[in-house]
């Protein structure tokens, strides 16, 4: 007896079910708060929150460049740690070549860190 769906389409059935459940659950999670929550805004709810006191300047003011520099340095050194964990786990498998490759990587980051330190990029006044 011939089946309605070919065999290769049956293999995608769990994926289709999973996507259907994900879309359905997402829709339910978006719609339910509109049904359940009460929409009674007052002046306190509509006011802007600025750490407990009224805003004192324009919200579109410029940040100091040092803020961006420190945040970029944090991201760089955070990614360094993300590379160190898998390297440490697979050190026996990758051997001497992997060890010295990571030493070159760490030395480049260290030179960059020392350069930023000497230029005063980490000073916050």
mmCIF file with all atom_site columns, C-alpha atoms in Angstrom:
data_model
loop_
_atom_site.group_PDB
_atom_site.id
_atom_site.type_symbol
_atom_site.label_atom_id
_atom_site.label_alt_id
_atom_site.label_comp_id
_atom_site.label_asym_id
_atom_site.label_entity_id
_atom_site.label_seq_id
_atom_site.pdbx_PDB_ins_code
_atom_site.Cartn_x
_atom_site.Cartn_y
_atom_site.Cartn_z
_atom_site.occupancy
_atom_site.B_iso_or_equiv
_atom_site.pdbx_formal_charge
_atom_site.auth_seq_id
_atom_site.auth_comp_id
_atom_site.auth_asym_id
_atom_site.auth_atom_id
_atom_site.pdbx_PDB_model_num
ATOM 1   C CA . UNK A 1 1   ? 0.000  0.000  0.000  1.00 0.00 ? 1   UNK A CA 1
ATOM 2   C CA . UNK A 1 2   ? 1.320  3.423  -0.985 1.00 0.00 ? 2   UNK A CA 1
ATOM 3   C CA . UNK A 1 3   ? 1.730  6.007  1.812  1.00 0.00 ? 3   UNK A CA 1
ATOM 4   C CA . UNK A 1 4   ? 0.552  9.583  1.394  1.00 0.00 ? 4   UNK A CA 1
ATOM 5   C CA . UNK A 1 5   ? 3.941  11.131 2.250  1.00 0.00 ? 5   UNK A CA 1
ATOM 6   C CA . UNK A 1 6   ? 7.278  9.936  0.945  1.00 0.00 ? 6   UNK A CA 1
ATOM 7   C CA . UNK A 1 7   ? 9.767  8.624  3.513  1.00 0.00 ? 7   UNK A CA 1
ATOM 8   C CA . UNK A 1 8   ? 12.084 11.659 3.372  1.00 0.00 ? 8   UNK A CA 1
ATOM 9   C CA . UNK A 1 9   ? 9.199  13.992 4.264  1.00 0.00 ? 9   UNK A CA 1
ATOM 10  C CA . UNK A 1 10  ? 8.339  11.875 7.330  1.00 0.00 ? 10  UNK A CA 1
ATOM 11  C CA . UNK A 1 11  ? 11.846 12.518 8.643  1.00 0.00 ? 11  UNK A CA 1
ATOM 12  C CA . UNK A 1 12  ? 11.060 16.241 8.858  1.00 0.00 ? 12  UNK A CA 1
ATOM 13  C CA . UNK A 1 13  ? 7.875  15.696 10.893 1.00 0.00 ? 13  UNK A CA 1
ATOM 14  C CA . UNK A 1 14  ? 9.555  16.186 14.319 1.00 0.00 ? 14  UNK A CA 1
ATOM 15  C CA . UNK A 1 15  ? 11.085 19.451 13.120 1.00 0.00 ? 15  UNK A CA 1
ATOM 16  C CA . UNK A 1 16  ? 7.739  20.705 11.841 1.00 0.00 ? 16  UNK A CA 1
ATOM 17  C CA . UNK A 1 17  ? 6.057  19.739 15.133 1.00 0.00 ? 17  UNK A CA 1
ATOM 18  C CA . UNK A 1 18  ? 8.800  21.503 17.112 1.00 0.00 ? 18  UNK A CA 1
ATOM 19  C CA . UNK A 1 19  ? 8.510  24.673 15.012 1.00 0.00 ? 19  UNK A CA 1
ATOM 20  C CA . UNK A 1 20  ? 4.722  24.599 15.339 1.00 0.00 ? 20  UNK A CA 1
ATOM 21  C CA . UNK A 1 21  ? 4.947  24.315 19.110 1.00 0.00 ? 21  UNK A CA 1
ATOM 22  C CA . UNK A 1 22  ? 7.562  27.096 19.260 1.00 0.00 ? 22  UNK A CA 1
ATOM 23  C CA . UNK A 1 23  ? 5.479  29.473 17.152 1.00 0.00 ? 23  UNK A CA 1
ATOM 24  C CA . UNK A 1 24  ? 2.299  28.620 19.048 1.00 0.00 ? 24  UNK A CA 1
ATOM 25  C CA . UNK A 1 25  ? 3.913  29.048 22.450 1.00 0.00 ? 25  UNK A CA 1
ATOM 26  C CA . UNK A 1 26  ? 5.500  32.333 21.368 1.00 0.00 ? 26  UNK A CA 1
ATOM 27  C CA . UNK A 1 27  ? 2.154  33.624 20.170 1.00 0.00 ? 27  UNK A CA 1
ATOM 28  C CA . UNK A 1 28  ? 0.478  32.615 23.438 1.00 0.00 ? 28  UNK A CA 1
ATOM 29  C CA . UNK A 1 29  ? 3.219  34.273 25.496 1.00 0.00 ? 29  UNK A CA 1
ATOM 30  C CA . UNK A 1 30  ? 2.780  37.529 23.580 1.00 0.00 ? 30  UNK A CA 1
ATOM 31  C CA . UNK A 1 31  ? -1.035 37.591 23.609 1.00 0.00 ? 31  UNK A CA 1
ATOM 32  C CA . UNK A 1 32  ? -1.757 36.518 27.210 1.00 0.00 ? 32  UNK A CA 1
ATOM 33  C CA . UNK A 1 33  ? -0.308 39.645 28.901 1.00 0.00 ? 33  UNK A CA 1
ATOM 34  C CA . UNK A 1 34  ? -2.610 41.822 26.789 1.00 0.00 ? 34  UNK A CA 1
ATOM 35  C CA . UNK A 1 35  ? -5.594 39.774 27.959 1.00 0.00 ? 35  UNK A CA 1
ATOM 36  C CA . UNK A 1 36  ? -4.689 39.445 31.639 1.00 0.00 ? 36  UNK A CA 1
ATOM 37  C CA . UNK A 1 37  ? -2.926 42.736 32.451 1.00 0.00 ? 37  UNK A CA 1
ATOM 38  C CA . UNK A 1 38  ? -4.930 45.791 33.348 1.00 0.00 ? 38  UNK A CA 1
ATOM 39  C CA . UNK A 1 39  ? -4.157 48.877 31.293 1.00 0.00 ? 39  UNK A CA 1
ATOM 40  C CA . UNK A 1 40  ? -4.738 51.681 33.792 1.00 0.00 ? 40  UNK A CA 1
ATOM 41  C CA . UNK A 1 41  ? -1.769 54.000 33.356 1.00 0.00 ? 41  UNK A CA 1
ATOM 42  C CA . UNK A 1 42  ? -1.362 56.863 35.778 1.00 0.00 ? 42  UNK A CA 1
ATOM 43  C CA . UNK A 1 43  ? 1.130  59.714 35.892 1.00 0.00 ? 43  UNK A CA 1
ATOM 44  C CA . UNK A 1 44  ? 3.571  57.699 38.007 1.00 0.00 ? 44  UNK A CA 1
ATOM 45  C CA . UNK A 1 45  ? 3.634  54.782 35.566 1.00 0.00 ? 45  UNK A CA 1
ATOM 46  C CA . UNK A 1 46  ? 4.072  57.069 32.571 1.00 0.00 ? 46  UNK A CA 1
ATOM 47  C CA . UNK A 1 47  ? 6.900  59.113 34.091 1.00 0.00 ? 47  UNK A CA 1
ATOM 48  C CA . UNK A 1 48  ? 10.449 58.433 32.996 1.00 0.00 ? 48  UNK A CA 1
ATOM 49  C CA . UNK A 1 49  ? 12.598 56.547 35.461 1.00 0.00 ? 49  UNK A CA 1
ATOM 50  C CA . UNK A 1 50  ? 16.012 58.076 36.078 1.00 0.00 ? 50  UNK A CA 1
ATOM 51  C CA . UNK A 1 51  ? 17.305 56.329 39.212 1.00 0.00 ? 51  UNK A CA 1
ATOM 52  C CA . UNK A 1 52  ? 14.568 57.774 41.391 1.00 0.00 ? 52  UNK A CA 1
ATOM 53  C CA . UNK A 1 53  ? 14.838 61.433 40.417 1.00 0.00 ? 53  UNK A CA 1
ATOM 54  C CA . UNK A 1 54  ? 13.753 63.591 37.546 1.00 0.00 ? 54  UNK A CA 1
ATOM 55  C CA . UNK A 1 55  ? 15.842 63.749 34.402 1.00 0.00 ? 55  UNK A CA 1
ATOM 56  C CA . UNK A 1 56  ? 18.284 66.642 34.460 1.00 0.00 ? 56  UNK A CA 1
ATOM 57  C CA . UNK A 1 57  ? 19.658 66.603 30.921 1.00 0.00 ? 57  UNK A CA 1
ATOM 58  C CA . UNK A 1 58  ? 18.953 65.427 27.394 1.00 0.00 ? 58  UNK A CA 1
ATOM 59  C CA . UNK A 1 59  ? 18.772 61.647 27.043 1.00 0.00 ? 59  UNK A CA 1
ATOM 60  C CA . UNK A 1 60  ? 20.630 61.873 23.732 1.00 0.00 ? 60  UNK A CA 1
ATOM 61  C CA . UNK A 1 61  ? 23.768 63.375 25.259 1.00 0.00 ? 61  UNK A CA 1
ATOM 62  C CA . UNK A 1 62  ? 27.143 62.095 24.142 1.00 0.00 ? 62  UNK A CA 1
ATOM 63  C CA . UNK A 1 63  ? 29.173 59.653 26.187 1.00 0.00 ? 63  UNK A CA 1
ATOM 64  C CA . UNK A 1 64  ? 32.834 60.126 26.848 1.00 0.00 ? 64  UNK A CA 1
ATOM 65  C CA . UNK A 1 65  ? 35.043 58.208 24.425 1.00 0.00 ? 65  UNK A CA 1
ATOM 66  C CA . UNK A 1 66  ? 36.758 56.517 27.366 1.00 0.00 ? 66  UNK A CA 1
ATOM 67  C CA . UNK A 1 67  ? 33.498 54.701 28.122 1.00 0.00 ? 67  UNK A CA 1
ATOM 68  C CA . UNK A 1 68  ? 33.593 53.067 24.692 1.00 0.00 ? 68  UNK A CA 1
ATOM 69  C CA . UNK A 1 69  ? 37.294 52.266 25.020 1.00 0.00 ? 69  UNK A CA 1
ATOM 70  C CA . UNK A 1 70  ? 36.801 50.501 28.344 1.00 0.00 ? 70  UNK A CA 1
ATOM 71  C CA . UNK A 1 71  ? 33.817 48.575 27.013 1.00 0.00 ? 71  UNK A CA 1
ATOM 72  C CA . UNK A 1 72  ? 35.723 47.439 23.915 1.00 0.00 ? 72  UNK A CA 1
ATOM 73  C CA . UNK A 1 73  ? 38.673 46.378 26.069 1.00 0.00 ? 73  UNK A CA 1
ATOM 74  C CA . UNK A 1 74  ? 36.300 44.391 28.273 1.00 0.00 ? 74  UNK A CA 1
ATOM 75  C CA . UNK A 1 75  ? 34.867 42.610 25.228 1.00 0.00 ? 75  UNK A CA 1
ATOM 76  C CA . UNK A 1 76  ? 38.347 41.811 23.899 1.00 0.00 ? 76  UNK A CA 1
ATOM 77  C CA . UNK A 1 77  ? 39.573 40.317 27.159 1.00 0.00 ? 77  UNK A CA 1
ATOM 78  C CA . UNK A 1 78  ? 36.270 38.545 27.731 1.00 0.00 ? 78  UNK A CA 1
ATOM 79  C CA . UNK A 1 79  ? 36.693 36.850 24.347 1.00 0.00 ? 79  UNK A CA 1
ATOM 80  C CA . UNK A 1 80  ? 40.227 35.918 25.342 1.00 0.00 ? 80  UNK A CA 1
ATOM 81  C CA . UNK A 1 81  ? 38.818 33.934 28.246 1.00 0.00 ? 81  UNK A CA 1
ATOM 82  C CA . UNK A 1 82  ? 36.294 32.327 25.903 1.00 0.00 ? 82  UNK A CA 1
ATOM 83  C CA . UNK A 1 83  ? 39.213 31.064 23.784 1.00 0.00 ? 83  UNK A CA 1
ATOM 84  C CA . UNK A 1 84  ? 41.254 29.897 26.775 1.00 0.00 ? 84  UNK A CA 1
ATOM 85  C CA . UNK A 1 85  ? 38.730 27.369 28.116 1.00 0.00 ? 85  UNK A CA 1
ATOM 86  C CA . UNK A 1 86  ? 38.448 25.198 24.985 1.00 0.00 ? 86  UNK A CA 1
ATOM 87  C CA . UNK A 1 87  ? 42.197 25.505 24.472 1.00 0.00 ? 87  UNK A CA 1
ATOM 88  C CA . UNK A 1 88  ? 42.909 24.274 27.996 1.00 0.00 ? 88  UNK A CA 1
ATOM 89  C CA . UNK A 1 89  ? 40.531 21.339 27.590 1.00 0.00 ? 89  UNK A CA 1
ATOM 90  C CA . UNK A 1 90  ? 42.004 20.169 24.278 1.00 0.00 ? 90  UNK A CA 1
ATOM 91  C CA . UNK A 1 91  ? 45.649 20.942 25.057 1.00 0.00 ? 91  UNK A CA 1
ATOM 92  C CA . UNK A 1 92  ? 46.698 17.262 25.061 1.00 0.00 ? 92  UNK A CA 1
ATOM 93  C CA . UNK A 1 93  ? 45.121 16.697 21.644 1.00 0.00 ? 93  UNK A CA 1
ATOM 94  C CA . UNK A 1 94  ? 46.465 19.770 19.871 1.00 0.00 ? 94  UNK A CA 1
ATOM 95  C CA . UNK A 1 95  ? 50.023 19.292 21.099 1.00 0.00 ? 95  UNK A CA 1
ATOM 96  C CA . UNK A 1 96  ? 52.971 21.648 20.920 1.00 0.00 ? 96  UNK A CA 1
ATOM 97  C CA . UNK A 1 97  ? 51.701 23.524 17.842 1.00 0.00 ? 97  UNK A CA 1
ATOM 98  C CA . UNK A 1 98  ? 48.458 24.426 19.621 1.00 0.00 ? 98  UNK A CA 1
ATOM 99  C CA . UNK A 1 99  ? 50.357 25.474 22.726 1.00 0.00 ? 99  UNK A CA 1
ATOM 100 C CA . UNK A 1 100 ? 52.658 27.861 20.864 1.00 0.00 ? 100 UNK A CA 1
ATOM 101 C CA . UNK A 1 101 ? 49.793 29.193 18.761 1.00 0.00 ? 101 UNK A CA 1
ATOM 102 C CA . UNK A 1 102 ? 47.989 30.177 21.949 1.00 0.00 ? 102 UNK A CA 1
ATOM 103 C CA . UNK A 1 103 ? 51.190 31.703 23.348 1.00 0.00 ? 103 UNK A CA 1
ATOM 104 C CA . UNK A 1 104 ? 51.431 33.928 20.263 1.00 0.00 ? 104 UNK A CA 1
ATOM 105 C CA . UNK A 1 105 ? 47.753 34.879 20.693 1.00 0.00 ? 105 UNK A CA 1
ATOM 106 C CA . UNK A 1 106 ? 48.256 35.714 24.373 1.00 0.00 ? 106 UNK A CA 1
ATOM 107 C CA . UNK A 1 107 ? 51.427 37.680 23.690 1.00 0.00 ? 107 UNK A CA 1
ATOM 108 C CA . UNK A 1 108 ? 49.660 39.842 21.105 1.00 0.00 ? 108 UNK A CA 1
ATOM 109 C CA . UNK A 1 109 ? 46.870 40.541 23.602 1.00 0.00 ? 109 UNK A CA 1
ATOM 110 C CA . UNK A 1 110 ? 49.389 41.274 26.344 1.00 0.00 ? 110 UNK A CA 1
ATOM 111 C CA . UNK A 1 111 ? 51.284 43.739 24.143 1.00 0.00 ? 111 UNK A CA 1
ATOM 112 C CA . UNK A 1 112 ? 47.988 45.438 23.288 1.00 0.00 ? 112 UNK A CA 1
ATOM 113 C CA . UNK A 1 113 ? 47.026 45.620 26.950 1.00 0.00 ? 113 UNK A CA 1
ATOM 114 C CA . UNK A 1 114 ? 50.396 47.118 27.925 1.00 0.00 ? 114 UNK A CA 1
ATOM 115 C CA . UNK A 1 115 ? 50.086 49.660 25.096 1.00 0.00 ? 115 UNK A CA 1
ATOM 116 C CA . UNK A 1 116 ? 46.631 50.749 26.322 1.00 0.00 ? 116 UNK A CA 1
ATOM 117 C CA . UNK A 1 117 ? 47.899 50.927 29.877 1.00 0.00 ? 117 UNK A CA 1
ATOM 118 C CA . UNK A 1 118 ? 50.896 53.093 28.919 1.00 0.00 ? 118 UNK A CA 1
ATOM 119 C CA . UNK A 1 119 ? 48.728 55.411 26.768 1.00 0.00 ? 119 UNK A CA 1
ATOM 120 C CA . UNK A 1 120 ? 46.387 55.951 29.737 1.00 0.00 ? 120 UNK A CA 1
ATOM 121 C CA . UNK A 1 121 ? 43.389 54.326 28.097 1.00 0.00 ? 121 UNK A CA 1
ATOM 122 C CA . UNK A 1 122 ? 42.411 52.638 31.349 1.00 0.00 ? 122 UNK A CA 1
ATOM 123 C CA . UNK A 1 123 ? 42.535 55.832 33.440 1.00 0.00 ? 123 UNK A CA 1
ATOM 124 C CA . UNK A 1 124 ? 39.134 57.139 34.459 1.00 0.00 ? 124 UNK A CA 1
ATOM 125 C CA . UNK A 1 125 ? 38.984 60.646 35.867 1.00 0.00 ? 125 UNK A CA 1
#
